[in-house]
C-alpha positions as MATLAB code, in Angstrom:
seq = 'XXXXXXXXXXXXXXXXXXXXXXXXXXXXXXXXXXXXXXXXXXXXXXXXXXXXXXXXXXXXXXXXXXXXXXXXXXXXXXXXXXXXXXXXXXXXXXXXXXXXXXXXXXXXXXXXXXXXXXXXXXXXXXXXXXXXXXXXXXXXXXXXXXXXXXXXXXXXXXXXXXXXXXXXXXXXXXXXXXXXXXXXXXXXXXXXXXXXXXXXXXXXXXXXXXXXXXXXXXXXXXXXXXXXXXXXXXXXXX';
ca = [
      17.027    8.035  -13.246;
      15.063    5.969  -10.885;
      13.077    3.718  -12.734;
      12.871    0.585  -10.267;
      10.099    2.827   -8.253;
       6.862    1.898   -8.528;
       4.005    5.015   -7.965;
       0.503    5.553   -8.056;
      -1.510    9.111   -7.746;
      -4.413   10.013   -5.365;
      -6.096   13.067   -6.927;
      -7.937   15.355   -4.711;
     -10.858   15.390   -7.647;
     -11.091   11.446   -7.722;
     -11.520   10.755   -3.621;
     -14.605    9.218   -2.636;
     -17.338   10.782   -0.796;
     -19.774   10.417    1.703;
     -22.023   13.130    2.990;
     -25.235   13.551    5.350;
     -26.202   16.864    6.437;
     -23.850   17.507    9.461;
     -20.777   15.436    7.999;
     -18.881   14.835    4.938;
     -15.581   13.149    4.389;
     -13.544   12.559    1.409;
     -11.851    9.042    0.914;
      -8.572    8.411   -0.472;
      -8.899    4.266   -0.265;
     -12.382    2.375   -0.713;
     -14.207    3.116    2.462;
     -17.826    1.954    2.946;
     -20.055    2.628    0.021;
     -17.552    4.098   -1.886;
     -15.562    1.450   -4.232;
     -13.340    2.063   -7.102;
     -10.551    0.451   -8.868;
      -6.986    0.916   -7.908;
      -8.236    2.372   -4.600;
      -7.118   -0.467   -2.106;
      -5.503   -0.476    1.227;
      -1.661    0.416    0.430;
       0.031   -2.082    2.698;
      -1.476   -1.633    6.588;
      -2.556    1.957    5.935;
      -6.700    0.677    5.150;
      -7.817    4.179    5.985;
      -7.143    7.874    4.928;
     -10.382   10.301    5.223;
     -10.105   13.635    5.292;
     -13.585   14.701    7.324;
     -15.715   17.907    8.097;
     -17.790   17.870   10.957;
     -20.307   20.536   11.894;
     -20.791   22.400   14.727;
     -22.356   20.839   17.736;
     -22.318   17.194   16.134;
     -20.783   14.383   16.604;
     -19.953   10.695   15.063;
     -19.257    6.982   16.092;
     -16.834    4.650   14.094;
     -16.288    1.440   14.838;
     -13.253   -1.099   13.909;
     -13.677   -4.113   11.805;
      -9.983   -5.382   13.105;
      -7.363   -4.501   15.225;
      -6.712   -1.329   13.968;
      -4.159    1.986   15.206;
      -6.195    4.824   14.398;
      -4.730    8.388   13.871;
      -6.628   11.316   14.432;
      -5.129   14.612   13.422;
      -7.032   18.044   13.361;
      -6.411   20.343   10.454;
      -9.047   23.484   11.631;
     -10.692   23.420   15.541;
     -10.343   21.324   18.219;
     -12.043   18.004   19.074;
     -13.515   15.995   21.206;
     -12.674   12.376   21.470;
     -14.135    9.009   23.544;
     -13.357    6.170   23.445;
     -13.284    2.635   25.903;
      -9.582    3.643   26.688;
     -10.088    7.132   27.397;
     -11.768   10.500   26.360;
     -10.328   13.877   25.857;
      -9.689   16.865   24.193;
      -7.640   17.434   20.611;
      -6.540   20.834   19.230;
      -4.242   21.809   16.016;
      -0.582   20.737   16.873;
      -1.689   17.428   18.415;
      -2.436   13.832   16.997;
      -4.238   11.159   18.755;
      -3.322    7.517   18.669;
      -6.007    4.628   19.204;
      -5.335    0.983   19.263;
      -8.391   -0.662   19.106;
      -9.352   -4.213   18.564;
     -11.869   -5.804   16.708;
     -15.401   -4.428   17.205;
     -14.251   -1.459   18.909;
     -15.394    2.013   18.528;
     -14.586    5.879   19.395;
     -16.523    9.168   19.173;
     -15.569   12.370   17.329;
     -17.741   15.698   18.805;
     -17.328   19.037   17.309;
     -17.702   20.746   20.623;
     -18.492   24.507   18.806;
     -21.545   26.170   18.900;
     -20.773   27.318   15.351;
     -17.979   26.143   13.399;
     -17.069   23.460   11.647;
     -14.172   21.198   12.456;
     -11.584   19.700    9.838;
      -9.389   16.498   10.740;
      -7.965   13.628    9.114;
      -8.936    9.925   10.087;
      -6.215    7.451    9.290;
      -6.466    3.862   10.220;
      -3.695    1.235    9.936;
      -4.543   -2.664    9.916;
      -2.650   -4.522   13.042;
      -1.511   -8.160   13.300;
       1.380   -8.000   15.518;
       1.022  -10.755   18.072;
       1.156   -8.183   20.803;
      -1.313   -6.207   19.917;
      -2.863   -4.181   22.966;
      -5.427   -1.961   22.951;
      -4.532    1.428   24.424;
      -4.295    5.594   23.695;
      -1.407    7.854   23.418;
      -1.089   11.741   22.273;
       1.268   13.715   20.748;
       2.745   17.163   20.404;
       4.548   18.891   17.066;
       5.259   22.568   16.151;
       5.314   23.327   12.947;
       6.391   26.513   13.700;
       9.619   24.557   13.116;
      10.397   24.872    8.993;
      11.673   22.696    6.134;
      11.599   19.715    8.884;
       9.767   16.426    9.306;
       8.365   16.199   12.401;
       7.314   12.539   14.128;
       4.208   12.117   15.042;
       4.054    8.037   15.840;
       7.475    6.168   16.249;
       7.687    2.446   14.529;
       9.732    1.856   17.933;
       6.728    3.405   19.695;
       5.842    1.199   23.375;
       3.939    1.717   26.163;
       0.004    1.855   26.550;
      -0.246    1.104   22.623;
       1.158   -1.687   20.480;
       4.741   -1.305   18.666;
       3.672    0.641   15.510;
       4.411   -1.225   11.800;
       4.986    2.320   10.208;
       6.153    5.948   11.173;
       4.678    9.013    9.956;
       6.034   12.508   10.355;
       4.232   15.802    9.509;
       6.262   18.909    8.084;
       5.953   22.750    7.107;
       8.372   23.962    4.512;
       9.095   27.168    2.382;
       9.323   27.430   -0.911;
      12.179   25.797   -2.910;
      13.336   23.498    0.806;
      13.928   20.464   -0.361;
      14.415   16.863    2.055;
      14.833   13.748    2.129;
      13.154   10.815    3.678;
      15.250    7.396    5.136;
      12.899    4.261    5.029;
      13.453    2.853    8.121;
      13.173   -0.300    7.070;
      13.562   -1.206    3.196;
      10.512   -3.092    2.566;
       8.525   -0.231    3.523;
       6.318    1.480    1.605;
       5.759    5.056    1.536;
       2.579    7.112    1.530;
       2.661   11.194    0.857;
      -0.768   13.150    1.509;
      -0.402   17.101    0.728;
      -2.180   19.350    3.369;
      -1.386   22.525    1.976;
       0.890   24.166   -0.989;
       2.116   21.884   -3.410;
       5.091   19.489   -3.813;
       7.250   17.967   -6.105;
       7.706   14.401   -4.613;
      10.121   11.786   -6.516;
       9.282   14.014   -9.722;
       5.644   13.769   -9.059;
       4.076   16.980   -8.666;
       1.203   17.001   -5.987;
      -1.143   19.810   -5.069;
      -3.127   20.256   -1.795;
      -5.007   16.646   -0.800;
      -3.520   15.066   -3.394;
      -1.645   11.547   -2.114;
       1.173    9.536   -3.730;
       1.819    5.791   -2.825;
       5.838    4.857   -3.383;
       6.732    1.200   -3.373;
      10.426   -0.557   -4.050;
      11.703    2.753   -3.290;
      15.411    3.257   -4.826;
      18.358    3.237   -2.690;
      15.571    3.889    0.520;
      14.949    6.970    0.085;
      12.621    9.759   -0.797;
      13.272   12.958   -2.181;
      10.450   15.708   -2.195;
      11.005   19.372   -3.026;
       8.021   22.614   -1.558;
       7.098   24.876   -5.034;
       4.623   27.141   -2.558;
       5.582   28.689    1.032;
       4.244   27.479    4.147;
       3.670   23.915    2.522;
       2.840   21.208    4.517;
       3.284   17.640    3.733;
       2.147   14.211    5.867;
       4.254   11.169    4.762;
       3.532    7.564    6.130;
       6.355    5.083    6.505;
       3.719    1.596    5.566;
       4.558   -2.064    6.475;
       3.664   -3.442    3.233;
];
């Protein structure tokens, strides 16, 4: 039995919120007004909102520190700007900002009536070379019982070598995996986006999150109990 894990549980029911009329988002970690106990940045990941935008609005954050930000849409597309580059973001796609210290980007909602649904994710960044830039990526989760990158910790180029890895991954009922830390002083971060999952014999149902630290022999080991599950895990510098 591993005992030398150590694991904490982010209910869906006990996330933060903030709300205006056009926007609301739900916060796993403290985030603005919203401060609880127990809810602090886990390692480098600071951020992890899970946002609703409505139709034909749109909305500015700005970075306190260098920061890689992750945008991945869950229902519509997107529109993004930002100082290194604007675009467009659909389902099957992530978006990867590095931004430093005091700068901002734009999410739109370009539909005339429909709401969009994405998740926000920011990760703190000291690495020396830190330099601002934008990169995109593709995954098909047509692919089953498979985690899928999305951002590689060996990731170069435009943006700044990453401090974590996450993957994204559809599986059917009863697949099990199991996840290789790439590098053992890692943490791990698991945020359910649909079905439910039993992850190091912690059972997790849709938007609930799961924070695994001194992780036993490196590895994680996470079961689907529902079809067409789909999981987000976060390899974390800690």
């Amino acid at each position: 039995m591993d005992t030398s894990t150590q694991a904490q549980l982010y209910l869906s029911d006990q996330r933060g919120c903030s709300q205006t009329d056009f926007f609301r988002s739900y916060h796993v970690f403290n985030f603005g007004s919203y401060v609880a106990e127990a809810r602090n940045p886990f390692g480098t990941l600071r951020v992890l909102n899970d946002n609703t935008l409505a139709a034909g609005h749109g909305i500015t954050m700005q970075v306190e520190q260098h920061t890689d930000v992750l945008i991945l849409p869950l229902l519509g597309g997107l529109e993004y700007e930002s100082t290194r580059g604007n675009g467009f973001l659909e389902t099957g796609q992530a978006q990867l900002f590095s931004l430093r210290s005091g700068m901002d980007y734009g999410i739109n909602n370009p539909y005339e009536t429909e709401s969009i649904n994405y998740l926000e994710i920011w990760f703190t960044n000291s690495l020396p070379a830190f330099t601002p830039g934008i990169d995109q990526t593709h995954f098909d989760l047509t692919v089953a019982n498979k985690l899928l990158p999305l951002f590689s910790i060996s990731h170069t180029g435009s943006v700044s070598p990453q401090p974590g890895q996450s993957f994204i991954g559809r599986y059917a009922g009863r697949a099990e995996d199991r996840y290789h830390l790439k590098e053992p002083r890692n943490g791990v971060f698991v945020f359910v986006l649909r079905g439910v999952f039993e992850v190091q014999n912690r059972l997790l149902h849709q938007r609930d999150g799961l924070s695994l630290t001194n992780i036993q022999s490196g590895a994680v080991d996470f079961e689907a109990l529902s079809n067409d599950a789909v999981l987000l895990l976060l390899d974390v510098l800690q």
